[in-house]
Amino acid sequence: MNVHVARTSSPELLALMVVAEKGLRAHRGGTQLLATMQGGRTTDEYLDHLIEERALWILDDDGVAQGFAIHRGELIEALYVVPSARRGGCAKLMLRTLLALENPPKDAYALPGDRGTKSIYESIGWKARLLTMRGD
């Protein structure tokens, strides 16, 4: 497994983003988080934007994307691993890679009720410190 910054878009990478978005929408608050992250862009526009910003990190196995992380500034906005590659240390590999950067992340988004995401961040010693409430 290899973690690297994405340099170009591809139909496979776009398909991975679409699957991840579908999963995100299934969580409470996911649709709102996705809208905030994309800033009105379509998925393919957002993918191009992330690549241009060098904010999209890909986890690949022999050239096949198995997951990704979106890292901007001091924030991990998203961390996704395909179901078939979960529970094998893939998410931790991505986190270790990001934490070793010159400007590592200090915060990450985790949605309410997403125990898996919270657990992976807690496994590296991070703690929940902010909950955003919304009235709609």
Tab-separated table of C-alpha atoms in Angstrom:
chain	number	residue	atom	x	y	z
A	1	MET	CA	0.000	0.000	0.000
A	2	ASN	CA	1.159	3.478	-0.879
A	3	VAL	CA	-0.173	6.902	0.155
A	4	HIS	CA	0.507	9.847	-2.135
A	5	VAL	CA	-0.990	13.161	-3.174
A	6	ALA	CA	-3.256	12.901	-6.222
A	7	ARG	CA	-1.866	14.626	-9.287
A	8	THR	CA	-4.533	13.870	-11.892
A	9	SER	CA	-8.186	12.967	-12.019
A	10	SER	CA	-9.437	9.698	-13.464
A	11	PRO	CA	-12.814	8.012	-13.929
A	12	GLU	CA	-11.848	5.503	-11.200
A	13	LEU	CA	-11.006	8.266	-8.740
A	14	LEU	CA	-14.261	10.071	-9.532
A	15	ALA	CA	-16.190	6.809	-8.989
A	16	LEU	CA	-14.470	6.378	-5.605
A	17	MET	CA	-15.487	9.917	-4.614
A	18	VAL	CA	-19.100	9.246	-5.641
A	19	VAL	CA	-19.232	6.080	-3.498
A	20	ALA	CA	-17.709	7.942	-0.543
A	21	GLU	CA	-20.225	10.779	-0.933
A	22	LYS	CA	-23.095	8.295	-0.896
A	23	GLY	CA	-21.801	6.863	2.368
A	24	LEU	CA	-21.351	10.335	3.821
A	25	ARG	CA	-24.936	11.278	3.001
A	26	ALA	CA	-26.143	8.218	4.936
A	27	HIS	CA	-24.805	9.721	8.184
A	28	ARG	CA	-26.608	12.361	10.182
A	29	GLY	CA	-25.144	15.708	9.122
A	30	GLY	CA	-23.367	14.186	6.125
A	31	THR	CA	-25.287	16.086	3.476
A	32	GLN	CA	-24.557	19.393	5.214
A	33	LEU	CA	-20.870	18.552	5.660
A	34	LEU	CA	-20.575	17.585	2.010
A	35	ALA	CA	-22.212	20.850	0.925
A	36	THR	CA	-19.797	22.807	3.111
A	37	MET	CA	-16.769	20.970	1.764
A	38	GLN	CA	-17.771	21.169	-1.908
A	39	GLY	CA	-18.771	24.834	-1.778
A	40	GLY	CA	-21.393	24.509	-4.525
A	41	ARG	CA	-19.157	22.489	-6.860
A	42	THR	CA	-20.231	19.288	-8.588
A	43	THR	CA	-18.346	16.153	-7.596
A	44	ASP	CA	-16.084	16.264	-10.646
A	45	GLU	CA	-15.405	19.996	-10.155
A	46	TYR	CA	-14.651	19.349	-6.481
A	47	LEU	CA	-12.268	16.519	-7.385
A	48	ASP	CA	-10.406	18.789	-9.812
A	49	HIS	CA	-10.290	21.518	-7.151
A	50	LEU	CA	-8.813	19.133	-4.565
A	51	ILE	CA	-6.181	17.933	-7.019
A	52	GLU	CA	-5.281	21.506	-7.940
A	53	GLU	CA	-4.916	22.347	-4.236
A	54	ARG	CA	-2.879	19.165	-3.633
A	55	ALA	CA	-5.348	18.351	-0.860
A	56	LEU	CA	-6.372	14.858	-1.988
A	57	TRP	CA	-4.253	11.973	-0.723
A	58	ILE	CA	-4.766	8.560	-2.298
A	59	LEU	CA	-4.199	5.151	-0.751
A	60	ASP	CA	-3.417	2.732	-3.550
A	61	ASP	CA	-2.557	-0.923	-3.843
A	62	ASP	CA	-0.681	-1.660	-7.067
A	63	GLY	CA	-2.167	1.409	-8.728
A	64	VAL	CA	-5.753	0.731	-7.616
A	65	ALA	CA	-7.202	3.384	-5.297
A	66	GLN	CA	-8.392	1.823	-2.044
A	67	GLY	CA	-9.165	5.042	-0.219
A	68	PHE	CA	-8.430	8.718	0.165
A	69	ALA	CA	-8.037	11.533	2.634
A	70	ILE	CA	-8.809	15.200	2.108
A	71	HIS	CA	-6.299	17.303	4.033
A	72	ARG	CA	-6.400	21.097	3.879
A	73	GLY	CA	-4.526	23.331	6.259
A	74	GLU	CA	-4.610	21.741	9.695
A	75	LEU	CA	-7.813	19.797	8.988
A	76	ILE	CA	-8.640	16.325	7.704
A	77	GLU	CA	-11.991	16.925	6.051
A	78	ALA	CA	-12.557	13.323	4.994
A	79	LEU	CA	-11.025	9.894	5.404
A	80	TYR	CA	-12.429	7.037	3.333
A	81	VAL	CA	-11.382	3.421	2.758
A	82	VAL	CA	-13.272	1.040	0.467
A	83	PRO	CA	-15.148	-1.601	2.489
A	84	SER	CA	-13.017	-4.490	1.187
A	85	ALA	CA	-9.831	-2.836	2.518
A	86	ARG	CA	-11.158	-1.844	5.951
A	87	ARG	CA	-9.880	-3.236	9.229
A	88	GLY	CA	-6.460	-3.851	7.731
A	89	GLY	CA	-4.638	-0.719	8.887
A	90	CYS	CA	-5.339	1.359	5.764
A	91	ALA	CA	-6.833	4.337	7.577
A	92	LYS	CA	-3.980	4.351	10.090
A	93	LEU	CA	-1.462	4.262	7.244
A	94	MET	CA	-3.100	7.337	5.716
A	95	LEU	CA	-3.161	9.081	9.093
A	96	ARG	CA	0.501	8.274	9.819
A	97	THR	CA	1.431	9.648	6.398
A	98	LEU	CA	-0.477	12.885	6.979
A	99	LEU	CA	0.866	13.274	10.516
A	100	ALA	CA	4.431	12.987	9.182
A	101	LEU	CA	3.983	15.968	6.845
A	102	GLU	CA	5.792	19.233	7.490
A	103	ASN	CA	2.386	20.801	8.278
A	104	PRO	CA	0.402	17.922	9.769
A	105	PRO	CA	-3.321	18.036	10.509
A	106	LYS	CA	-4.424	18.928	14.024
A	107	ASP	CA	-8.180	18.450	13.603
A	108	ALA	CA	-10.562	16.208	11.690
A	109	TYR	CA	-14.249	16.036	10.927
A	110	ALA	CA	-16.285	13.147	12.338
A	111	LEU	CA	-20.062	13.047	12.040
A	112	PRO	CA	-22.450	12.334	14.910
A	113	GLY	CA	-22.905	8.609	15.338
A	114	ASP	CA	-19.966	7.689	13.080
A	115	ARG	CA	-18.247	5.521	15.655
A	116	GLY	CA	-15.779	4.073	13.142
A	117	THR	CA	-14.367	7.461	12.212
A	118	LYS	CA	-14.244	8.609	15.821
A	119	SER	CA	-12.484	5.393	16.815
A	120	ILE	CA	-9.742	5.758	14.215
A	121	TYR	CA	-8.971	9.288	15.389
A	122	GLU	CA	-9.111	8.245	19.038
A	123	SER	CA	-6.649	5.428	18.250
A	124	ILE	CA	-3.987	8.077	17.527
A	125	GLY	CA	-4.777	9.951	20.727
A	126	TRP	CA	-7.159	12.605	19.411
A	127	LYS	CA	-10.213	13.587	21.438
A	128	ALA	CA	-13.548	15.128	20.478
A	129	ARG	CA	-13.592	18.795	21.413
A	130	LEU	CA	-16.290	20.445	19.340
A	131	LEU	CA	-19.873	19.665	18.464
A	132	THR	CA	-21.741	21.949	16.094
A	133	MET	CA	-25.488	22.242	16.600
A	134	ARG	CA	-27.897	23.287	13.846
A	135	GLY	CA	-31.547	24.302	14.013
A	136	ASP	CA	-32.859	23.086	10.664
